Coordinates of C-alpha atoms (C1' of nucleotides) in Angstrom, one line a residue:
Chain A
M1 CA -29.0 -3.3 41.0
N2 CA -26.5 -5.0 43.3
A3 CA -24.2 -2.7 45.3
V4 CA -21.1 -4.9 44.7
N5 CA -22.0 -5.3 41.0
E6 CA -19.2 -3.8 39.0
S7 CA -20.5 -4.3 35.4
P8 CA -18.8 -2.3 32.7
R9 CA -22.1 -0.5 32.1
R10 CA -22.2 0.6 35.7
K11 CA -18.7 1.7 35.6
E12 CA -19.4 3.9 32.6
L13 CA -22.5 5.4 34.3
T14 CA -20.3 6.1 37.3
R15 CA -17.8 7.9 35.2
L16 CA -20.5 10.1 33.7
A17 CA -22.0 10.8 37.1
A18 CA -18.7 11.9 38.4
Q19 CA -18.4 14.5 35.6
L20 CA -21.8 15.9 36.3
F21 CA -21.2 16.0 40.1
V22 CA -18.1 18.1 39.5
Q23 CA -19.9 20.4 37.1
E24 CA -23.0 21.0 39.1
G25 CA -22.4 19.6 42.6
F26 CA -24.1 16.5 44.0
D27 CA -27.3 18.2 45.3
R28 CA -27.9 20.2 42.1
T29 CA -27.4 17.2 39.9
T30 CA -30.9 15.7 39.4
V31 CA -31.6 12.1 38.6
R32 CA -33.1 13.4 35.3
M33 CA -29.8 15.2 34.4
L34 CA -27.9 12.0 35.2
A35 CA -30.2 9.9 33.1
Q36 CA -30.1 12.2 30.2
E37 CA -26.3 12.2 30.2
M38 CA -26.4 8.5 30.3
G39 CA -28.9 8.3 27.4
I40 CA -31.7 6.7 29.4
K41 CA -34.8 7.8 31.2
S42 CA -34.7 8.8 34.9
G43 CA -36.6 5.7 36.0
S44 CA -34.2 3.3 34.4
L45 CA -31.4 4.8 36.5
F46 CA -32.7 3.0 39.5
H47 CA -32.2 -0.3 37.9
H48 CA -28.4 0.2 38.2
F49 CA -28.3 2.1 41.5
R50 CA -30.6 1.7 44.5
D51 CA -30.8 5.4 45.0
K52 CA -28.9 8.7 44.2
Q53 CA -26.6 8.3 47.2
E54 CA -25.3 5.0 45.9
I55 CA -24.1 6.7 42.7
L56 CA -22.1 9.2 44.8
A57 CA -20.6 6.3 46.8
A58 CA -19.7 4.5 43.6
V59 CA -18.0 7.6 42.3
I60 CA -15.9 8.1 45.4
E61 CA -15.1 4.4 45.8
E62 CA -13.8 4.2 42.3
G63 CA -11.5 7.1 42.7
T64 CA -10.2 6.0 46.1
Q65 CA -9.5 2.5 44.9
N66 CA -7.5 3.8 42.0
A67 CA -5.5 6.1 44.2
L68 CA -4.7 3.3 46.6
S69 CA -3.5 0.9 43.9
L70 CA -1.5 3.5 42.1
A71 CA 0.2 4.5 45.3
R72 CA 1.1 0.9 46.2
Q73 CA 2.4 0.4 42.7
A74 CA 4.5 3.5 42.9
L75 CA 6.0 2.5 46.2
E76 CA 6.9 -1.0 44.9
S77 CA 8.6 0.3 41.8
C78 CA 10.7 3.1 43.2
G79 CA 14.0 3.2 44.9
D80 CA 14.5 2.5 48.6
S81 CA 15.7 5.9 49.8
A82 CA 13.3 8.0 51.9
R83 CA 13.5 10.8 49.4
E84 CA 12.7 8.6 46.4
R85 CA 9.7 7.1 48.2
L86 CA 8.4 10.5 49.2
H87 CA 8.7 11.7 45.7
A88 CA 7.0 8.6 44.3
M89 CA 4.1 9.0 46.7
A90 CA 3.6 12.7 45.8
R91 CA 3.8 12.0 42.2
A92 CA 1.4 9.1 42.3
H93 CA -1.0 11.3 44.3
L94 CA -0.8 14.0 41.7
E95 CA -1.2 11.6 38.8
T96 CA -4.4 10.0 40.1
L97 CA -5.6 13.5 40.9
L98 CA -5.1 14.2 37.2
T99 CA -6.4 11.0 35.6
D100 CA -9.3 10.5 37.9
R101 CA -9.8 14.2 38.5
N102 CA -13.6 14.1 38.6
A103 CA -13.8 11.3 41.1
H104 CA -11.4 13.0 43.4
V105 CA -13.0 16.4 43.2
V106 CA -16.2 14.7 44.2
A107 CA -14.5 12.9 47.0
L108 CA -13.1 16.1 48.4
Y109 CA -16.2 18.3 48.0
E110 CA -19.1 15.9 48.4
W111 CA -17.9 13.6 51.1
R112 CA -20.4 15.0 53.6
R113 CA -23.3 14.1 51.4
L114 CA -22.7 10.4 51.9
D115 CA -25.0 8.7 54.3
A116 CA -23.5 7.1 57.5
A117 CA -23.2 3.6 56.1
A118 CA -21.3 4.7 52.9
R119 CA -19.2 7.1 54.8
D120 CA -18.1 4.4 57.2
H121 CA -17.2 2.0 54.4
L122 CA -15.3 4.5 52.4
S123 CA -13.5 6.0 55.3
H124 CA -11.7 2.7 55.8
L125 CA -10.5 2.8 52.2
R126 CA -9.3 6.4 52.8
D127 CA -7.6 5.4 56.0
A128 CA -5.7 2.7 54.2
Y129 CA -4.5 5.3 51.7
E130 CA -3.5 7.8 54.4
A131 CA -1.6 5.1 56.2
L132 CA 0.7 4.7 53.2
W133 CA 1.4 8.4 53.5
E134 CA 2.1 8.4 57.2
Q135 CA 4.5 5.5 56.7
V136 CA 6.4 7.4 54.0
I137 CA 6.5 10.5 56.1
D138 CA 7.8 8.5 59.1
E139 CA 10.6 7.2 57.0
A140 CA 11.4 10.7 55.8
L141 CA 11.5 11.9 59.4
E142 CA 13.7 9.1 60.6
A143 CA 16.1 9.6 57.7
G144 CA 16.4 13.3 58.7
L145 CA 15.0 14.3 55.3
V146 CA 12.2 16.3 56.9
H147 CA 11.9 17.8 60.3
G148 CA 8.9 18.5 62.4
D149 CA 5.8 16.9 63.9
R150 CA 4.8 13.7 62.3
F151 CA 1.1 14.5 62.4
L152 CA 1.4 18.1 61.2
V153 CA 3.9 17.3 58.4
S154 CA 1.6 14.7 56.8
R155 CA -1.4 17.0 57.1
F156 CA 0.4 19.9 55.6
V157 CA 1.7 17.8 52.7
M158 CA -1.8 16.3 52.0
G159 CA -3.2 19.8 52.1
A160 CA -0.7 21.1 49.6
L161 CA -1.3 18.2 47.3
N162 CA -5.1 18.1 47.5
W163 CA -5.3 21.9 46.9
T164 CA -3.8 21.4 43.5
V165 CA -7.2 20.4 42.1
R166 CA -8.1 24.0 42.5
W167 CA -5.5 25.5 40.3
Y168 CA -3.7 22.7 38.4
D169 CA -4.1 22.9 34.6
P170 CA -3.6 19.5 33.0
E171 CA -3.0 21.2 29.7
G172 CA -0.2 23.3 31.1
E173 CA 3.5 22.7 31.0
R174 CA 3.9 21.4 34.5
K175 CA 3.7 17.6 34.8
P176 CA 2.8 15.8 38.0
G177 CA 6.4 14.7 38.3
D178 CA 7.5 18.3 38.2
L179 CA 5.1 19.3 40.9
A180 CA 6.1 16.4 43.1
H181 CA 9.7 17.4 42.7
E182 CA 9.0 21.0 43.7
L183 CA 7.0 20.0 46.7
V184 CA 9.7 17.6 47.9
A185 CA 12.3 20.3 47.3
M186 CA 10.3 22.8 49.3
I187 CA 10.0 20.7 52.4
T188 CA 13.5 19.2 52.4
P189 CA 16.9 20.9 52.9
A190 CA 18.6 21.3 49.6
A191 CA 20.1 18.0 48.4
P192 CA 21.1 16.5 45.0
L193 CA 18.5 14.6 43.1
T194 CA 18.8 10.9 42.4
A195 CA 18.5 9.9 38.8
S196 CA 15.4 7.9 39.3
E197 CA 13.4 10.9 40.5
S198 CA 13.3 12.5 37.0
T199 CA 12.9 9.3 34.9
K200 CA 11.0 6.6 36.8
V201 CA 7.4 5.9 36.0
Chain B
M5 CA -33.4 44.6 52.3
N6 CA -30.5 46.5 50.9
A7 CA -27.5 44.5 49.7
V8 CA -25.1 47.0 51.3
N9 CA -27.0 47.2 54.5
E10 CA -24.9 46.0 57.3
S11 CA -27.3 46.2 60.2
P12 CA -26.4 44.3 63.4
R13 CA -29.5 42.2 62.9
R14 CA -28.4 41.2 59.4
K15 CA -24.9 40.3 60.7
E16 CA -26.4 38.1 63.3
L17 CA -28.6 36.3 60.7
T18 CA -25.6 35.9 58.5
R19 CA -23.7 34.3 61.3
L20 CA -26.5 31.8 61.9
A21 CA -26.8 31.0 58.2
A22 CA -23.0 30.3 58.1
Q23 CA -23.5 27.7 60.8
L24 CA -26.3 26.0 59.0
F25 CA -24.5 26.1 55.6
V26 CA -21.6 24.3 57.2
Q27 CA -23.8 21.7 58.9
E28 CA -26.0 20.9 55.9
G29 CA -24.4 22.4 52.9
F30 CA -25.9 25.3 51.0
D31 CA -28.3 23.4 48.7
R32 CA -29.7 21.2 51.5
T33 CA -30.3 24.2 53.8
T34 CA -33.8 25.4 53.1
V35 CA -35.1 28.8 53.7
R36 CA -37.4 27.3 56.3
M37 CA -34.5 25.9 58.2
L38 CA -32.7 29.2 58.0
A39 CA -35.8 31.0 59.3
Q40 CA -36.4 28.6 62.1
E41 CA -32.8 29.0 63.3
M42 CA -33.3 32.8 63.2
G43 CA -36.5 32.6 65.1
I44 CA -38.7 34.0 62.3
K45 CA -40.9 32.6 59.6
S46 CA -39.6 31.7 56.2
G47 CA -41.4 34.6 54.5
S48 CA -39.9 37.2 56.8
L49 CA -36.4 36.1 55.7
F50 CA -36.8 37.9 52.4
H51 CA -37.2 41.2 54.2
H52 CA -33.5 40.9 55.1
F53 CA -32.1 39.2 52.0
R54 CA -33.3 39.5 48.4
D55 CA -33.0 35.8 47.9
K56 CA -31.2 32.7 49.2
Q57 CA -28.1 33.4 47.1
E58 CA -27.6 36.8 48.8
I59 CA -27.3 35.0 52.2
L60 CA -24.5 32.9 50.8
A61 CA -22.8 36.0 49.4
A62 CA -23.1 37.8 52.8
V63 CA -21.6 34.8 54.6
I64 CA -18.6 34.6 52.3
E65 CA -18.1 38.4 52.2
E66 CA -18.1 38.6 56.0
G67 CA -15.4 35.9 56.3
T68 CA -13.2 37.3 53.5
Q69 CA -13.3 40.8 54.8
N70 CA -12.3 39.7 58.3
A71 CA -9.4 37.6 56.9
L72 CA -8.2 40.6 54.8
S73 CA -8.2 43.1 57.7
L74 CA -6.7 40.6 60.1
A75 CA -3.9 39.9 57.7
R76 CA -3.2 43.6 57.1
Q77 CA -3.1 44.2 60.8
A78 CA -0.7 41.3 61.3
L79 CA 1.7 42.6 58.7
E80 CA 1.6 46.0 60.2
S81 CA 2.4 44.9 63.7
C82 CA 5.1 42.3 63.0
G83 CA 8.8 42.7 62.5
D84 CA 10.4 43.5 59.2
S85 CA 12.3 40.2 58.5
A86 CA 10.9 38.0 55.8
R87 CA 10.7 35.2 58.3
E88 CA 8.6 37.2 60.7
R89 CA 6.3 38.4 58.0
L90 CA 5.8 34.9 56.7
H91 CA 5.0 33.6 60.2
A92 CA 2.6 36.5 60.8
M93 CA 0.7 35.8 57.7
A94 CA 0.4 32.1 58.4
R95 CA -0.7 32.8 61.9
A96 CA -3.3 35.4 60.9
H97 CA -4.6 33.0 58.3
L98 CA -5.0 30.2 60.8
E99 CA -6.5 32.5 63.4
T100 CA -9.3 33.7 61.1
L101 CA -9.8 30.2 60.0
L102 CA -10.5 29.5 63.6
T103 CA -12.5 32.5 64.7
D104 CA -14.6 32.7 61.5
R105 CA -14.5 28.9 60.8
N106 CA -18.0 28.6 59.5
A107 CA -17.7 31.5 57.1
H108 CA -14.4 30.1 55.7
V109 CA -15.6 26.6 55.3
V110 CA -18.6 28.0 53.4
A111 CA -16.3 30.1 51.2
L112 CA -14.1 27.0 50.5
Y113 CA -16.9 24.6 49.8
E114 CA -19.8 26.6 48.4
W115 CA -18.0 29.1 46.3
R116 CA -19.4 27.6 43.1
R117 CA -23.0 28.1 44.3
L118 CA -22.6 31.9 43.9
D119 CA -24.1 33.4 40.9
A120 CA -21.9 35.2 38.4
A121 CA -22.4 38.7 39.8
A122 CA -21.6 37.7 43.4
R123 CA -18.7 35.6 42.3
D124 CA -17.3 38.5 40.4
H125 CA -17.5 40.9 43.3
L126 CA -16.1 38.5 45.9
S127 CA -13.3 37.3 43.7
H128 CA -11.9 40.8 43.8
L129 CA -11.8 40.6 47.6
R130 CA -10.2 37.2 47.5
D131 CA -7.6 38.4 45.0
A132 CA -6.7 41.3 47.3
Y133 CA -6.1 38.8 50.1
E134 CA -4.0 36.5 47.9
A135 CA -2.0 39.4 46.7
L136 CA -0.8 39.9 50.3
W137 CA 0.3 36.3 50.3
E138 CA 2.2 36.5 47.1
Q139 CA 4.0 39.6 48.3
V140 CA 5.1 37.9 51.5
I141 CA 6.2 34.8 49.5
D142 CA 8.1 37.0 47.2
E143 CA 10.0 38.6 50.1
A144 CA 10.8 35.2 51.5
L145 CA 12.2 34.1 48.1
E146 CA 14.3 37.2 47.7
A147 CA 15.6 36.8 51.2
G148 CA 16.6 33.2 50.4
L149 CA 14.4 32.0 53.2
V150 CA 12.5 29.7 50.8
H151 CA 13.5 28.3 47.5
G152 CA 11.4 27.3 44.5
D153 CA 8.9 28.5 42.0
R154 CA 7.0 31.6 43.2
F155 CA 3.6 30.4 41.9
L156 CA 4.0 26.8 43.2
V157 CA 5.3 27.8 46.7
S158 CA 2.3 30.1 47.3
R159 CA -0.1 27.5 46.1
F160 CA 1.4 24.8 48.2
V161 CA 1.4 27.0 51.3
M162 CA -2.2 28.1 50.8
G163 CA -3.2 24.4 50.3
A164 CA -1.5 23.3 53.5
L165 CA -3.2 26.1 55.5
N166 CA -6.7 25.8 54.0
W167 CA -6.6 22.1 54.5
T168 CA -6.4 22.7 58.2
V169 CA -10.2 23.2 58.4
R170 CA -10.5 19.5 57.8
W171 CA -8.6 18.3 60.8
Y172 CA -7.9 21.2 63.1
D173 CA -9.4 20.9 66.5
P174 CA -9.9 24.3 68.2
E175 CA -10.2 22.6 71.6
G176 CA -6.9 20.8 71.2
E177 CA -3.5 21.9 72.5
R178 CA -2.1 23.3 69.3
K179 CA -2.6 27.0 68.9
P180 CA -2.6 28.8 65.6
G181 CA 0.8 30.3 66.4
D182 CA 2.2 26.8 66.9
L183 CA 0.8 25.6 63.6
A184 CA 2.2 28.6 61.8
H185 CA 5.6 28.0 63.4
E186 CA 5.7 24.4 62.3
L187 CA 4.7 25.3 58.8
V188 CA 7.3 28.0 58.4
A189 CA 9.9 25.6 59.9
M190 CA 8.9 22.9 57.4
I191 CA 9.5 25.0 54.4
T192 CA 12.5 27.0 55.5
P193 CA 16.0 25.6 56.1
A194 CA 16.7 25.3 59.9
A195 CA 17.3 28.7 61.4
P196 CA 17.0 30.2 64.9
L197 CA 13.7 31.8 65.8
T198 CA 13.4 35.5 66.5
A199 CA 11.8 36.4 69.8
S200 CA 8.7 38.0 68.3
E201 CA 7.6 34.8 66.6
S202 CA 6.6 33.3 69.9
T203 CA 5.2 36.3 71.7
K204 CA 3.6 38.8 69.3
V205 CA -0.1 39.1 68.8
Chain C
dA24 C1' -40.3 -23.3 22.4
dG25 C1' -40.7 -21.8 26.7
dA26 C1' -38.6 -19.5 30.6
dT27 C1' -35.5 -16.1 32.5
dC28 C1' -33.4 -12.0 33.0
dA29 C1' -31.2 -7.5 32.5
dA30 C1' -32.3 -3.2 30.7
dC31 C1' -35.2 0.1 29.6
dC32 C1' -39.7 3.2 29.3
dA33 C1' -44.0 6.0 30.3
dA34 C1' -46.5 8.0 33.8
dG35 C1' -47.0 10.0 37.9
dC36 C1' -47.1 10.5 43.2
dA37 C1' -46.1 12.7 47.5
dA38 C1' -43.2 15.8 49.4
dG39 C1' -40.5 19.7 49.5
dC40 C1' -38.6 23.7 47.3
dG41 C1' -37.8 29.1 46.7
dC42 C1' -40.3 32.8 46.7
dT43 C1' -44.5 36.1 46.6
dA44 C1' -48.7 38.6 47.9
dG45 C1' -51.1 40.8 51.1
dT46 C1' -51.7 42.2 55.9
dG47 C1' -50.7 43.6 60.8
dT48 C1' -48.2 46.4 64.1
dA49 C1' -45.2 49.1 66.7
dA50 C1' -41.7 52.5 66.5
dA51 C1' -39.7 56.7 64.1
dC52 C1' -40.2 60.8 61.6
dC53 C1' -42.1 65.3 59.9
Chain D
dG1 C1' -51.3 63.4 64.2
dG2 C1' -50.7 61.6 60.1
dT3 C1' -47.2 59.2 57.3
dT4 C1' -43.6 56.4 56.7
dT5 C1' -40.5 52.6 57.8
dA6 C1' -38.8 48.2 59.7
dC7 C1' -40.0 43.8 60.7
dA8 C1' -42.8 40.2 61.2
dC9 C1' -46.9 37.2 59.9
dT10 C1' -50.2 33.8 57.1
dA11 C1' -51.2 31.4 53.2
dG12 C1' -50.1 29.4 49.2
dC13 C1' -48.5 29.3 44.1
dG14 C1' -46.0 27.0 40.7
dC15 C1' -42.5 24.1 40.1
dT16 C1' -39.0 20.4 40.9
dT17 C1' -37.4 16.7 43.4
dG18 C1' -36.2 11.6 44.3
dC19 C1' -38.3 7.6 43.6
dT20 C1' -42.1 4.0 42.5
dT21 C1' -45.1 1.3 39.7
dG22 C1' -46.4 -1.7 36.1
dG23 C1' -45.2 -3.0 31.8
dT24 C1' -42.3 -3.9 27.2
dT25 C1' -38.3 -5.6 24.7
dG26 C1' -34.7 -8.4 23.0
dA27 C1' -31.0 -11.4 24.1
dT28 C1' -29.6 -15.8 26.5
dC29 C1' -30.2 -20.2 28.4
dT30 C1' -32.4 -25.0 28.8

DNA sequence: AGATCAACCAAGCAAGCGCTAGTGTAAACC
DNA sequence: GGTTTACACTAGCGCTTGCTTGGTTGATCT
């Protein structure tokens, strides 16, 4: 009912909605489908969410919050070198893309379906996340680890990472840490790895 | 009427549809909106296309065909070095992303709305395009221009390039050639440019 | 014991959807 | 000169959509 309400029930419903939104797309997912997946009738759905849009906003907010806190955590617990921090960010990004896959796919594909108010609110969250990235990229540039335009490098990196939802297979052999390692290796001149890059959580 | 029909009229309608699909998304674009944009009534639309899905398929096919032929052309008219070929591919990719922006955004975002038959047909086209990329990436790897896993490198590069539709401003100062140059520079160890990279069409 | 409240349901409304049927008309073809 | 073809129209069918309304239930609080 309340927009700020974060009851466990609502969280669970949000998780189910995310799954359906990924399977069918937001527009093709009807309130009746959502209700059935949740084990209730379509009318009851509007007790938890004001309207369909609010469900979408809840899904995206959940995913973005998780990404943000995971990234902050990763930066706190990694080493100080620019290379380690870059690797930690990439790895955190890929890990949240894996664990909250549905929410992030929805955020990437259905962002435009948000109404103006929700988009405004959520873009602040996203900006906070991207600011972390720009900071780490800046450090990498200053350390001479990466070369090029600050704006372009961060865009290219974000693109490479976000594109992974298209082809990454969580059941496969490659782990998020491996992908992060390969990406960092690709954009930096060859240099020996520090120990923490292959072991740290 | 015919699916293979490529009358100028149909091409123009396809172009208009692409624009609307980008603005509103495929599902939210009604046949009445499409018809109005085309200056006809909604019923008349089904003289040109069997159903709404066929319009989507036409939009995506148009864009992919253009990308494919532009890429082939670029590879034919560029130098032989791995670096030049990589740059030419990236530049061609960005140029078609610019000139056929609407069609490509639709292809990226609305692919899943295609029915099985259309998806099957179009995925062959897309595979042909991606094969060109893998070939160029292979050459770059063999030449020692780029290091890393063949599969991952091509995915990362495609991601970085396709992500540009999110932030690239065609009115800005950066040209497709500049972006391609920056990308190639980012993923290859520092090396002097050949003359053709900054002048060739 | 009475009041409150979250959570749900049955029923259905008004609007909009993709698409069809049947018709008109002007140009192109034999 | 009659037939065909391309392209457009009007009218509306059958269905689905997001959402509302009014009411029931069972747990919790006072």
